[in-house]
Amino acid sequence: MTGMEFIARVFPYLALGLFVLGTAWRFLRWRSLPAHLKWTLYPFPKGTAGQLKYMAGEIFTFGTIYRFNRRLWIGAYVLHMAMGGFVLFSILYLAGWLPGTAVRIILWILLAAPVYLVALRSFNKYLRAVTTPEEFFNLIFLAAFAVAGLAASPSAMSPRAYFVGLMLMRPDAASLPPELVPAILLGGLFLIYLPWSRMIHYISKYFAYHAIKWQKN
Amino acid sequence: MLHPPLDQQPIDPAYPFRSESPLSREERKARFLGALKGILELDLYDRPLKMYLDTCARCNNCAGQCPVFQATGDVHDLPAWRSDLLRRVYRRYFTPSGRLLGRLVGAKKLTAGDIDAMVEAFYRCTMCRRCAVHCPLAVDNALITRIGRVLLAEIGFVPKNITVSVAAQLAKGGNTSSIPPAAFIDTLDFLEEELVDETGINIPIPRDVEGAEYFFAAPVSDYIMEADTLMGIARVFHAAGASWTVGTENYDAINYGLFYSDDKLEEILNRLLAEVRRLKCGTLVIGECGHATKAALLFHKVFGRSEYRDIRIESILQVTRRFLAEGKISFAASKDQGSVTYHDPCNLGRGLGLYEEPRELLAAAGIEVVEMQPNREMNLCCGGGGGLVVAPDLHDWRMSVGGLLKAEQLRATGAKTVVAPCANCKKQLRELVQHHNIDMEVAGLHDLVGRALTREEKA
Ligand code: SF4
Ligand code: SF4
């Protein structure tokens, strides 16, 4: 198997598999941690419906940051929505329901948001004091992925056939536009890295709220 | 500079706490790390601690809520920065990524200078938990502060006044104010006489009554400082016809272990529970005191000896509120109290959810409350929380930093009286109104509630 074949036919599955395994491992580990000490913070939303509503509100609006930290919110909110949006738009594009331009726009946003956040974290004295190199690395990683995606987008060959093959478990190296390789590599590495980085808050948040902050008597 | 300076120097040269430890600087590091390892292996804190140490988005949302940071604007008072003092050591020694990648992932080797910085930083946080309310990731910096203090205690650093009080309490038959039993009994007699003077009837403060339903324990300093609160509580128990008692072998609910030591917390709690058991009472009622109530209620099931687990623990606020709901007490049309505002003690509010009980009692007593802004879960700490009020050498800091925003908040209400059902809050608030020239009385909840009761003659 050539390097190209590995990247086209094995790596995407490997990355996704490691992402799922890593996330599951961290989820299960956190879930298995005992919670002897109740560390509830009062008051908390009542009932499952109330809690879901709060969580949904928080996840879809970043309300707490919006209220108290507007400048950071602009960057953080746009970044997170762009990440979700990228996945969604890519699927719609592959399904033929969205033009490639939509994906390109989202990639531009995915580039602009980290750049903005890097600047904010560098120039705001308080954010700089709590930012570690890891935050910068994560942001630059995302920006690099967006650049790679943008660089690949005006390629001669449509990536649709390749991705559809991938989804149908029939990956075909020949249908992979070579311009897409850096984006695939960066995207895959990002997925592998995600569960082990601070960005793991996509699951830690669940526990920190439901299993600690809102723990009932 | 992309990261806080690596070897921390003291944050504020004027801050009175410095690490004074008999240990050499090398020994301090070794002990500190050993203690951290011990805590991480301990089941007790597993879930919250590991989670808080692993995740923080460094968004500084907490900073906007922290009264200390708001007062100083100093980067070293950023809650996330403070927590990071511990977090980066944890990363360096206890996570693979930290061991491997070091500073790149915010991990850092522990130095004696870091420990000096922690001594100061963890005692500049009042553990009020206000910052946790709006953390998008639900991180609670106050728990990290507490763990940080537990570790510092392991290497011998605890503010002197706290250790002195705890030593006095743990001495045989002791208490934090070193009130001997004979003097305690005299005080009870005195309070009973005062009650006769005030009400014209006999309202006993029962002592050592075996089998009483309620065992009452106040922070012992109330017997010196808060006679009105204690008399109000006695009036409530009496009016409700409740069977209650105080114990003459242990009458101190204070538990400073909450601020720095699990071992002490456990010992103090079990000594109190032993007294409840000696008198065969079913319910331990903690008086008007935030930290004492939280220490007892929260840690009863984890630190209380198994034979004491069946003892019920309640706050006096809950008990009085229930008496009202059950019709056991009632209030006369209120005499004019002047305008009153209510201070939510952090440990009773955010810590235990007792927001409405005191308000309902005041309302029932016909006392209109001018709310502070903000209030309830967003109320500002008095500035003396986390045990800081115990240290006289921190007085200036508590006035000009810890309680600065509180003072402004008090003034803005224009109220004549601030009610705070917590001994520590009351002490700090009294110092604050005096220091900031605010014309305001500081009172306990039962001071007012007791006075508003329907005359108890029949009971
Ligand atoms: S608000 Fe929470 S996540 Fe944000 S910096 Fe503070 S502790 Fe970290
Ligand atoms: S617990 Fe209170 S004093 Fe401590 S960091 Fe949070 S808001 Fe500030």
XYZ file of C-alpha atoms and ligand atoms in Angstrom:
692
model
C 0.000 0.000 0.000
C 1.378 3.373 -0.963
C 1.272 6.372 1.332
C -1.447 7.876 -0.805
C -3.531 4.737 -0.541
C -3.124 4.708 3.205
C -4.282 8.293 3.428
C -7.202 7.724 1.128
C -8.392 4.349 2.309
C -7.266 3.715 5.868
C -6.507 6.979 7.595
C -10.025 8.466 7.607
C -11.427 5.372 9.286
C -8.503 5.197 11.665
C -8.946 8.809 12.703
C -12.668 8.465 13.185
C -12.210 5.215 15.097
C -9.621 6.741 17.402
C -11.838 9.750 17.943
C -14.765 7.579 18.946
C -12.620 5.345 21.134
C -10.886 8.279 22.791
C -14.156 10.017 23.505
C -15.729 6.826 24.803
C -12.736 6.115 27.010
C -12.849 9.535 28.569
C -16.608 9.431 28.934
C -16.534 6.068 30.662
C -13.638 7.021 32.878
C -15.349 10.128 34.076
C -18.564 8.270 34.546
C -16.834 5.643 36.642
C -15.363 8.223 39.008
C -17.109 8.004 42.331
C -19.028 11.008 43.548
C -18.980 10.713 47.291
C -18.904 14.374 47.985
C -21.922 16.295 46.920
C -20.807 19.598 45.486
C -24.100 20.997 44.297
C -24.474 24.654 43.469
C -27.892 26.083 44.210
C -30.313 26.784 42.731
C -30.434 24.533 39.712
C -33.023 23.964 37.032
C -35.725 21.590 38.210
C -36.511 18.327 36.479
C -35.049 16.790 33.366
C -36.943 19.154 31.092
C -35.640 22.216 32.895
C -32.101 20.920 32.831
C -32.253 19.990 29.177
C -33.605 23.410 28.385
C -30.767 25.067 30.246
C -28.165 22.879 28.574
C -29.621 23.372 25.125
C -29.740 27.111 25.680
C -26.166 27.104 26.862
C -24.893 24.924 24.033
C -26.688 26.799 21.276
C -26.213 30.347 22.515
C -23.210 30.233 24.871
C -25.457 32.399 27.015
C -23.123 32.653 30.001
C -20.268 33.972 27.891
C -22.627 36.169 25.910
C -23.813 37.866 29.070
C -20.479 38.490 30.643
C -17.790 38.351 28.024
C -19.158 39.636 24.764
C -15.869 40.046 22.938
C -14.821 36.507 23.608
C -18.303 35.285 22.842
C -18.198 36.591 19.275
C -15.144 34.496 18.552
C -15.977 31.440 20.613
C -19.570 31.200 19.471
C -18.786 31.667 15.824
C -15.959 29.151 16.077
C -18.094 26.452 17.646
C -20.985 27.012 15.297
C -18.618 26.946 12.361
C -17.231 23.602 13.499
C -20.687 22.122 13.693
C -21.696 23.951 10.545
C -18.757 22.576 8.650
C -19.745 19.001 9.378
C -23.379 19.681 8.534
C -22.681 21.635 5.355
C -20.207 19.045 4.161
C -22.799 16.323 4.494
C -25.413 18.422 2.699
C -22.906 19.210 -0.011
C -22.049 15.555 -0.493
C -25.739 14.774 -0.653
C -25.992 17.328 -3.432
C -28.233 19.676 -1.522
C -25.763 22.486 -1.076
C -23.270 24.057 -3.483
C -19.549 23.894 -2.725
C -19.591 27.641 -2.119
C -21.506 27.101 1.116
C -18.741 24.854 2.424
C -16.147 27.385 1.341
C -17.918 30.156 3.214
C -17.977 28.098 6.344
C -14.280 27.355 5.952
C -13.581 31.064 5.735
C -15.453 31.528 8.988
C -13.548 28.606 10.460
C -10.376 30.461 9.577
C -11.462 33.889 10.743
C -12.728 32.846 14.171
C -9.475 31.257 15.410
C -7.463 34.161 14.029
C -9.688 36.550 15.941
C -9.381 34.457 19.105
C -5.600 34.213 18.838
C -5.478 37.990 18.571
C -7.868 38.484 21.470
C -5.953 36.047 23.656
C -2.686 37.778 22.774
C -3.763 41.352 23.296
C -6.215 41.184 26.160
C -4.088 41.210 29.285
C -6.459 39.080 31.324
C -7.029 36.454 28.700
C -3.321 36.318 27.998
C -2.642 35.644 31.674
C -4.739 32.477 31.639
C -3.990 31.271 28.129
C -1.466 28.469 27.757
C 0.369 27.503 24.575
C -2.151 24.682 24.248
C -4.993 27.122 23.541
C -2.965 28.812 20.829
C -2.001 25.459 19.396
C -5.620 24.337 19.255
C -6.705 27.525 17.538
C -3.878 27.421 15.039
C -4.606 23.763 14.369
C -8.178 24.665 13.445
C -7.088 27.596 11.331
C -4.592 25.375 9.503
C -7.337 22.897 8.763
C -9.511 25.671 7.357
C -6.636 26.907 5.173
C -6.035 23.390 3.882
C -9.724 23.028 3.118
C -9.839 26.338 1.302
C -6.698 25.556 -0.641
C -8.248 22.321 -1.847
C -11.608 23.680 -2.815
C -10.978 25.040 -6.295
C -9.613 21.645 -7.349
C -10.318 20.324 -10.796
C -11.805 17.138 -9.491
C -14.905 17.064 -7.328
C -14.299 15.372 -3.971
C -17.843 14.079 -3.936
C -17.119 10.683 -5.471
C -14.313 10.064 -3.002
C -16.301 10.923 0.092
C -19.357 9.029 -1.021
C -17.117 6.012 -1.567
C -15.708 6.521 1.889
C -19.159 6.614 3.398
C -20.215 3.487 1.567
C -17.107 1.748 2.898
C -15.648 1.540 -0.617
C -12.828 4.071 -0.415
C -11.116 4.675 -3.710
C -7.711 6.319 -3.780
C -8.038 7.253 -7.426
C -11.048 9.466 -6.797
C -9.281 11.487 -4.100
C -8.231 14.892 -5.445
C -4.555 15.283 -4.416
C -5.222 18.867 -3.284
C -7.432 17.427 -0.568
C -4.701 15.374 1.094
C -3.468 18.065 3.530
C -7.028 18.767 4.643
C -7.697 15.062 5.175
C -4.509 14.675 7.146
C -5.106 17.716 9.321
C -8.761 16.895 9.843
C -7.918 13.319 10.833
C -5.151 14.358 13.183
C -7.484 16.877 14.747
C -10.050 14.173 15.403
C -7.440 11.914 16.968
C -6.177 14.725 19.161
C -9.536 16.122 20.209
C -10.462 13.737 23.041
C -7.080 14.204 24.693
C -7.049 17.961 24.517
C -8.820 20.571 26.606
C -11.447 20.600 23.901
C -12.786 17.482 25.598
C -15.302 19.818 27.193
C -17.813 18.596 24.636
C -18.327 15.723 27.077
C -16.925 17.004 30.355
C -19.611 19.638 30.323
C -22.244 16.977 30.672
C -20.706 15.592 33.851
C -19.770 18.904 35.368
C -23.399 19.974 35.160
C -25.399 16.818 35.660
C -23.160 14.864 37.947
C -21.740 17.659 40.079
C -23.301 21.075 39.867
C -26.865 19.824 39.712
C -26.498 16.725 41.818
C -29.601 16.135 43.833
C -29.803 15.139 47.448
C 4.759 36.686 27.468
C 2.329 33.944 26.659
C 2.114 32.379 30.046
C 2.176 33.488 33.654
C 5.708 33.870 34.973
C 7.173 30.537 35.794
C 8.584 31.039 39.212
C 5.960 32.838 41.170
C 6.892 35.582 43.513
C 4.487 36.919 46.122
C 1.586 38.606 44.422
C 1.137 41.563 46.703
C 4.043 42.446 48.975
C 1.650 43.936 51.507
C -0.441 40.792 51.861
C 0.017 39.448 55.385
C 0.117 35.726 54.684
C 3.467 34.238 53.822
C 4.413 30.640 53.924
C 5.985 30.150 57.252
C 6.762 26.524 57.495
C 9.298 24.703 59.613
C 10.100 22.631 56.535
C 12.923 23.399 54.146
C 11.909 24.551 50.691
C 12.837 21.176 49.217
C 10.823 19.318 51.814
C 7.822 21.516 51.132
C 7.819 20.536 47.478
C 8.103 16.844 48.245
C 5.363 16.957 50.860
C 3.114 19.035 48.653
C 3.355 16.587 45.786
C 2.914 13.642 48.115
C -0.223 15.196 49.526
C -1.579 15.965 46.061
C -1.013 12.364 45.073
C -2.871 11.271 48.188
C -5.843 13.473 47.418
C -6.019 12.326 43.837
C -6.066 8.725 44.994
C -8.722 9.475 47.550
C -12.181 8.642 46.319
C -13.816 11.573 48.018
C -13.054 14.313 45.546
C -12.593 12.190 42.493
C -15.262 13.410 40.209
C -15.354 17.149 40.831
C -11.649 17.580 41.405
C -10.409 15.654 38.393
C -12.975 17.277 36.221
C -12.102 20.787 37.349
C -8.419 20.097 36.999
C -8.864 18.704 33.524
C -11.174 21.263 32.047
C -11.229 25.002 31.991
C -11.729 26.862 28.759
C -9.788 29.865 30.011
C -12.607 32.164 29.066
C -12.373 34.344 32.188
C -16.118 34.371 32.595
C -15.438 33.681 36.243
C -13.399 36.871 36.566
C -16.429 39.025 35.936
C -18.164 37.378 38.891
C -15.309 37.359 41.350
C -15.595 40.184 43.878
C -11.891 39.957 44.667
C -10.781 40.301 41.067
C -13.368 43.007 40.494
C -11.881 44.956 43.367
C -8.231 44.667 42.362
C -8.224 44.083 38.605
C -4.967 42.221 39.193
C -4.256 39.271 36.882
C -3.207 37.275 39.928
C -6.727 37.495 41.259
C -8.227 35.946 38.147
C -9.944 32.800 39.398
C -8.628 30.777 36.467
C -5.105 32.008 37.072
C -5.318 31.051 40.723
C -6.671 27.611 39.967
C -3.970 27.191 37.396
C -1.325 27.366 40.102
C -2.535 23.949 41.141
C -3.723 22.797 37.750
C -0.356 23.102 36.086
C 1.357 21.149 38.842
C -1.294 18.480 38.522
C -0.736 18.358 34.781
C 3.024 18.114 35.124
C 3.108 15.259 37.620
C -0.130 13.395 37.139
C -1.051 13.462 33.444
C 0.826 11.793 30.577
C 0.518 14.848 28.341
C 1.931 17.123 31.011
C 4.845 14.815 31.708
C 5.605 14.584 28.023
C 4.880 18.054 26.738
C 5.425 20.201 29.804
C 4.819 23.874 29.306
C 3.233 23.328 25.929
C 0.177 21.962 27.661
C 0.363 24.349 30.579
C 2.211 21.922 32.842
C 4.919 23.111 35.156
C 7.412 21.735 37.634
C 6.625 22.732 41.185
C 8.957 25.223 42.797
C 9.019 26.545 46.324
C 8.138 29.914 44.794
C 4.930 28.415 43.442
C 4.053 27.288 46.932
C 4.613 30.823 48.222
C 2.287 32.119 45.536
C -0.333 29.529 46.426
C -0.253 30.492 50.087
C -1.246 33.946 49.086
C -3.543 33.136 46.200
C -5.600 30.490 47.962
C -6.076 32.808 50.888
C -7.216 35.628 48.655
C -10.239 33.610 47.573
C -13.237 33.626 49.895
C -14.514 30.347 48.459
C -17.784 32.109 47.770
C -18.496 30.107 44.575
C -19.970 33.077 42.810
C -17.621 32.382 39.928
C -19.078 28.912 39.482
C -22.587 30.142 38.749
C -21.785 31.321 35.246
C -18.871 29.136 34.284
C -19.826 27.650 30.927
C -18.095 24.424 31.905
C -19.436 24.389 35.470
C -15.950 24.540 36.949
C -15.937 25.510 40.620
C -12.776 27.369 41.504
C -13.724 27.366 45.176
C -13.202 23.622 45.369
C -9.768 24.027 43.849
C -9.040 26.719 46.425
C -10.135 24.365 49.164
C -7.966 21.530 47.888
C -5.079 23.971 47.513
C -5.477 24.939 51.141
C -5.652 21.316 52.239
C -2.321 20.745 50.483
C -0.788 23.842 52.034
C -1.913 22.642 55.453
C -0.004 19.427 54.796
C 3.194 21.406 54.533
C 2.402 23.345 57.654
C 0.775 26.465 56.329
C -2.510 27.507 57.906
C -3.273 31.071 59.054
C -2.391 31.316 62.701
C -5.773 32.422 64.011
C -7.454 29.458 62.426
C -5.032 26.935 63.916
C -5.298 28.561 67.319
C -9.102 28.369 67.235
C -9.099 24.786 66.050
C -6.561 23.740 68.670
C -8.712 25.372 71.344
C -11.768 23.578 70.025
C -10.111 20.186 69.935
C -8.702 20.467 73.424
C -10.671 18.408 75.928
C -14.066 20.067 76.408
C -12.878 22.958 74.293
C -14.408 25.371 71.811
C -13.111 27.970 69.405
C -13.749 30.860 71.783
C -12.341 28.972 74.801
C -15.499 29.565 76.830
C -15.307 27.203 79.826
C -18.471 25.223 80.659
C -19.125 27.237 83.818
C -19.008 30.496 81.890
C -21.188 28.974 79.217
C -23.809 28.052 81.766
C -23.598 31.556 83.255
C -24.212 32.949 79.788
C -27.279 30.779 79.364
C -28.583 32.024 82.714
C -27.918 35.567 81.648
C -29.755 35.063 78.363
C -32.733 33.624 80.229
C -32.824 36.702 82.464
C -32.641 38.965 79.456
C -35.521 37.040 77.916
C -37.609 37.659 81.017
C -36.780 41.352 80.806
C -37.703 41.502 77.161
C -40.801 39.347 77.087
C -42.014 39.269 80.678
C -42.195 35.488 80.653
C -39.859 32.611 81.382
C -38.286 31.243 78.268
C -35.839 28.564 79.283
C -32.749 27.550 77.381
C -32.768 23.865 78.232
C -29.444 22.186 78.933
C -28.489 18.547 78.661
C -32.057 17.356 78.222
C -31.808 13.709 77.274
C -34.068 12.647 74.473
C -34.954 16.171 73.364
C -36.037 16.277 69.757
C -33.690 19.069 68.754
C -30.089 19.465 69.801
C -29.110 23.037 69.142
C -25.550 24.140 68.441
C -24.613 27.696 67.587
C -21.252 28.977 66.514
C -19.924 29.485 70.004
C -18.935 33.073 69.338
C -22.663 33.863 69.288
C -22.645 33.473 73.060
C -20.294 36.434 73.202
C -21.395 38.456 70.194
C -24.938 37.574 69.186
C -27.175 37.453 72.230
C -30.148 38.746 70.217
C -29.867 35.954 67.698
C -29.729 33.315 70.423
C -32.650 34.834 72.286
C -34.659 34.933 69.073
C -33.969 31.260 68.513
C -34.942 30.403 72.096
C -38.187 32.313 71.602
C -38.953 30.378 68.433
C -38.345 26.976 70.040
C -40.375 28.032 73.045
C -43.258 29.445 71.025
C -43.378 26.289 68.910
C -43.485 24.180 72.044
C -40.559 22.196 70.712
C -38.446 19.937 72.839
C -34.907 21.166 72.482
C -31.646 21.379 74.308
C -28.107 22.590 74.197
C -25.278 20.355 75.380
C -22.903 21.513 78.051
C -20.097 19.224 76.945
C -19.955 20.519 73.399
C -21.683 23.710 72.383
C -19.694 24.892 69.416
C -20.923 24.328 65.870
C -17.966 26.100 64.273
C -15.974 23.863 61.974
C -13.007 25.599 60.435
C -11.917 22.270 59.020
C -14.145 23.241 56.109
C -11.583 25.845 55.108
C -8.410 23.819 55.116
C -8.469 20.306 56.484
C -10.554 17.181 56.048
C -9.027 15.579 59.124
C -9.979 18.472 61.338
C -13.392 18.756 59.735
C -14.030 15.108 60.460
C -12.816 15.282 64.030
C -14.781 18.417 64.875
C -17.937 17.111 63.248
C -17.804 13.773 65.023
C -17.216 15.390 68.395
C -20.360 17.417 67.917
C -22.311 14.393 66.735
C -21.072 12.487 69.781
C -22.639 15.133 71.997
C -25.916 14.846 70.090
C -25.773 11.116 70.649
C -24.858 11.475 74.326
C -28.115 13.325 74.809
C -29.987 10.920 72.517
C -31.400 13.703 70.348
C -32.726 12.964 66.889
C -31.918 16.191 65.108
C -28.893 18.410 65.223
C -29.876 22.004 64.513
C -27.090 24.343 63.510
C -27.592 27.986 64.435
C -27.150 30.991 62.209
C -23.862 30.153 60.598
C -23.107 29.431 56.960
C -19.906 27.477 57.102
C -20.914 25.447 60.160
C -24.190 24.461 58.526
C -22.498 23.518 55.296
C -19.737 21.562 57.027
C -22.281 19.537 58.967
C -24.849 19.045 56.227
C -22.500 18.329 53.367
C -19.935 16.206 55.122
C -22.175 14.320 57.534
C -22.604 11.392 55.191
C -18.947 11.162 54.230
C -17.157 11.991 57.458
C -19.738 11.307 60.143
C -19.055 8.002 61.911
C -21.425 5.319 60.721
C -23.160 5.170 64.096
C -24.048 8.859 63.728
C -25.407 8.696 60.209
C -28.980 8.430 61.436
C -28.811 11.835 63.122
C -30.742 14.402 61.134
C -29.060 17.700 60.522
C -30.870 20.912 59.777
C -30.286 24.596 59.689
C -32.234 26.679 62.185
C -33.645 28.486 59.135
C -35.279 25.294 57.950
C -36.600 24.454 61.393
C -38.157 27.859 61.997
C -39.613 27.891 58.507
C -41.216 24.525 59.177
C -42.649 25.675 62.502
C -44.289 28.503 60.597
C -45.667 26.193 57.917
C -47.039 23.860 60.586
C -48.700 26.731 62.348
C -46.554 26.240 65.446
C -45.435 29.825 65.433
C -47.125 32.966 64.260
C -46.251 36.602 64.061
C -47.917 39.656 65.453
C -48.484 42.717 63.323
C -44.987 44.049 62.955
C -43.608 46.999 64.756
C -41.838 49.294 62.397
C -38.375 47.868 61.860
C -37.179 50.539 59.442
C -35.982 49.378 56.058
C -34.279 46.011 56.063
C -32.089 44.308 53.507
C -31.085 40.666 53.442
C -27.607 39.288 52.807
C -27.435 35.740 51.416
C -24.520 34.004 53.107
C -22.642 32.119 50.391
C -22.634 28.819 52.253
C -26.358 28.939 52.975
C -27.330 30.185 49.518
C -25.120 28.829 46.775
C -23.908 26.106 49.115
C -27.202 24.787 50.455
C -29.987 26.469 48.525
C -31.512 28.247 51.526
C -32.647 31.339 49.645
C -36.354 31.491 50.262
C -36.677 30.239 53.852
C -35.235 33.399 55.419
C -37.181 35.654 53.048
C -40.420 33.859 53.777
C -39.801 34.196 57.496
C -39.112 37.902 57.202
C -42.182 38.378 55.044
C -44.341 36.444 57.477
C -42.975 38.589 60.278
C -44.217 41.605 58.361
C -40.742 42.826 57.564
C -40.351 44.210 54.122
C -37.012 43.467 52.529
C -35.272 45.840 50.163
C -33.336 43.367 48.047
C -29.681 43.924 47.377
C -28.733 43.956 43.743
C -27.828 41.335 42.747
C -29.157 38.843 45.266
C -29.668 35.138 45.866
C -27.297 33.048 43.739
C -25.555 36.145 42.491
C -25.200 37.808 45.844
C -21.757 39.116 46.656
C -19.765 37.490 49.393
C -19.365 39.660 52.492
C -15.658 39.506 51.802
C -14.744 37.502 54.861
C -15.701 34.049 53.607
C -13.464 31.020 53.500
C -12.299 31.694 57.048
C -10.650 34.994 56.158
C -12.814 36.829 58.664
C -11.050 34.960 61.453
C -7.728 36.632 60.708
C -7.360 40.120 62.200
C -4.224 40.692 60.124
C -6.417 40.477 57.049
C -8.681 43.257 58.262
C -7.375 45.869 55.840
C -7.573 43.490 52.927
C -11.114 42.473 53.832
C -12.183 46.104 54.004
C -10.481 47.377 50.879
C -10.558 44.299 48.634
C -12.646 41.339 49.784
C -15.618 43.398 50.930
C -15.256 46.457 48.727
C -18.091 45.596 46.367
C -20.216 44.421 49.260
C -19.860 47.791 50.941
C -21.063 49.552 47.801
C -23.915 47.108 47.490
C -24.979 47.678 51.100
C -24.887 51.424 50.719
C -26.959 51.300 47.559
C -29.863 49.634 49.374
C -30.266 52.614 51.691
C -31.525 50.169 54.312
C -31.202 50.794 58.018
C -30.591 47.157 58.877
C -28.857 44.318 57.098
C -29.928 40.850 58.147
C -27.402 38.044 57.746
C -28.012 34.638 59.306
C -24.319 33.879 59.632
C -21.878 34.655 62.418
C -18.946 35.192 60.068
C -20.896 37.410 57.687
C -22.160 39.500 60.579
C -18.675 40.070 61.923
C -17.374 41.116 58.528
C -20.432 43.258 57.744
C -20.111 45.120 61.039
C -16.500 45.905 60.296
C -17.444 46.916 56.766
C -20.208 49.360 57.660
C -17.949 50.924 60.235
C -14.942 51.146 57.932
C -16.955 52.533 55.032
C -19.108 54.821 57.181
C -22.383 53.253 56.234
C -25.219 54.028 58.601
C -26.550 50.526 59.006
C -27.219 48.007 61.763
C -26.168 44.408 61.312
C -28.513 41.790 62.719
C -29.190 38.088 62.643
C -32.404 36.725 61.205
C -33.775 35.430 64.488
C -33.133 38.759 66.175
C -35.990 40.152 64.110
C -38.016 36.981 63.803
C -37.944 36.409 67.568
C -39.137 39.907 68.295
C -41.995 39.647 65.829
C -43.429 36.448 67.314
C -46.901 36.510 68.728
C -46.490 36.827 72.486
C -45.585 33.454 73.837
C -47.407 33.668 77.199
C -49.629 30.703 76.595
C -46.901 28.322 75.649
S -15.447 30.559 33.667
Fe -14.946 28.396 33.948
S -14.053 27.733 32.013
Fe -14.034 29.981 32.006
S -12.002 30.487 32.811
Fe -13.400 30.479 34.553
S -13.238 28.393 35.394
Fe -12.353 28.346 33.323
S -14.873 31.501 44.982
Fe -15.398 33.698 45.113
S -13.490 34.705 45.728
Fe -12.945 32.646 45.008
S -12.457 32.893 42.853
Fe -14.622 32.364 42.943
S -15.715 34.319 42.989
Fe -13.560 34.733 43.487
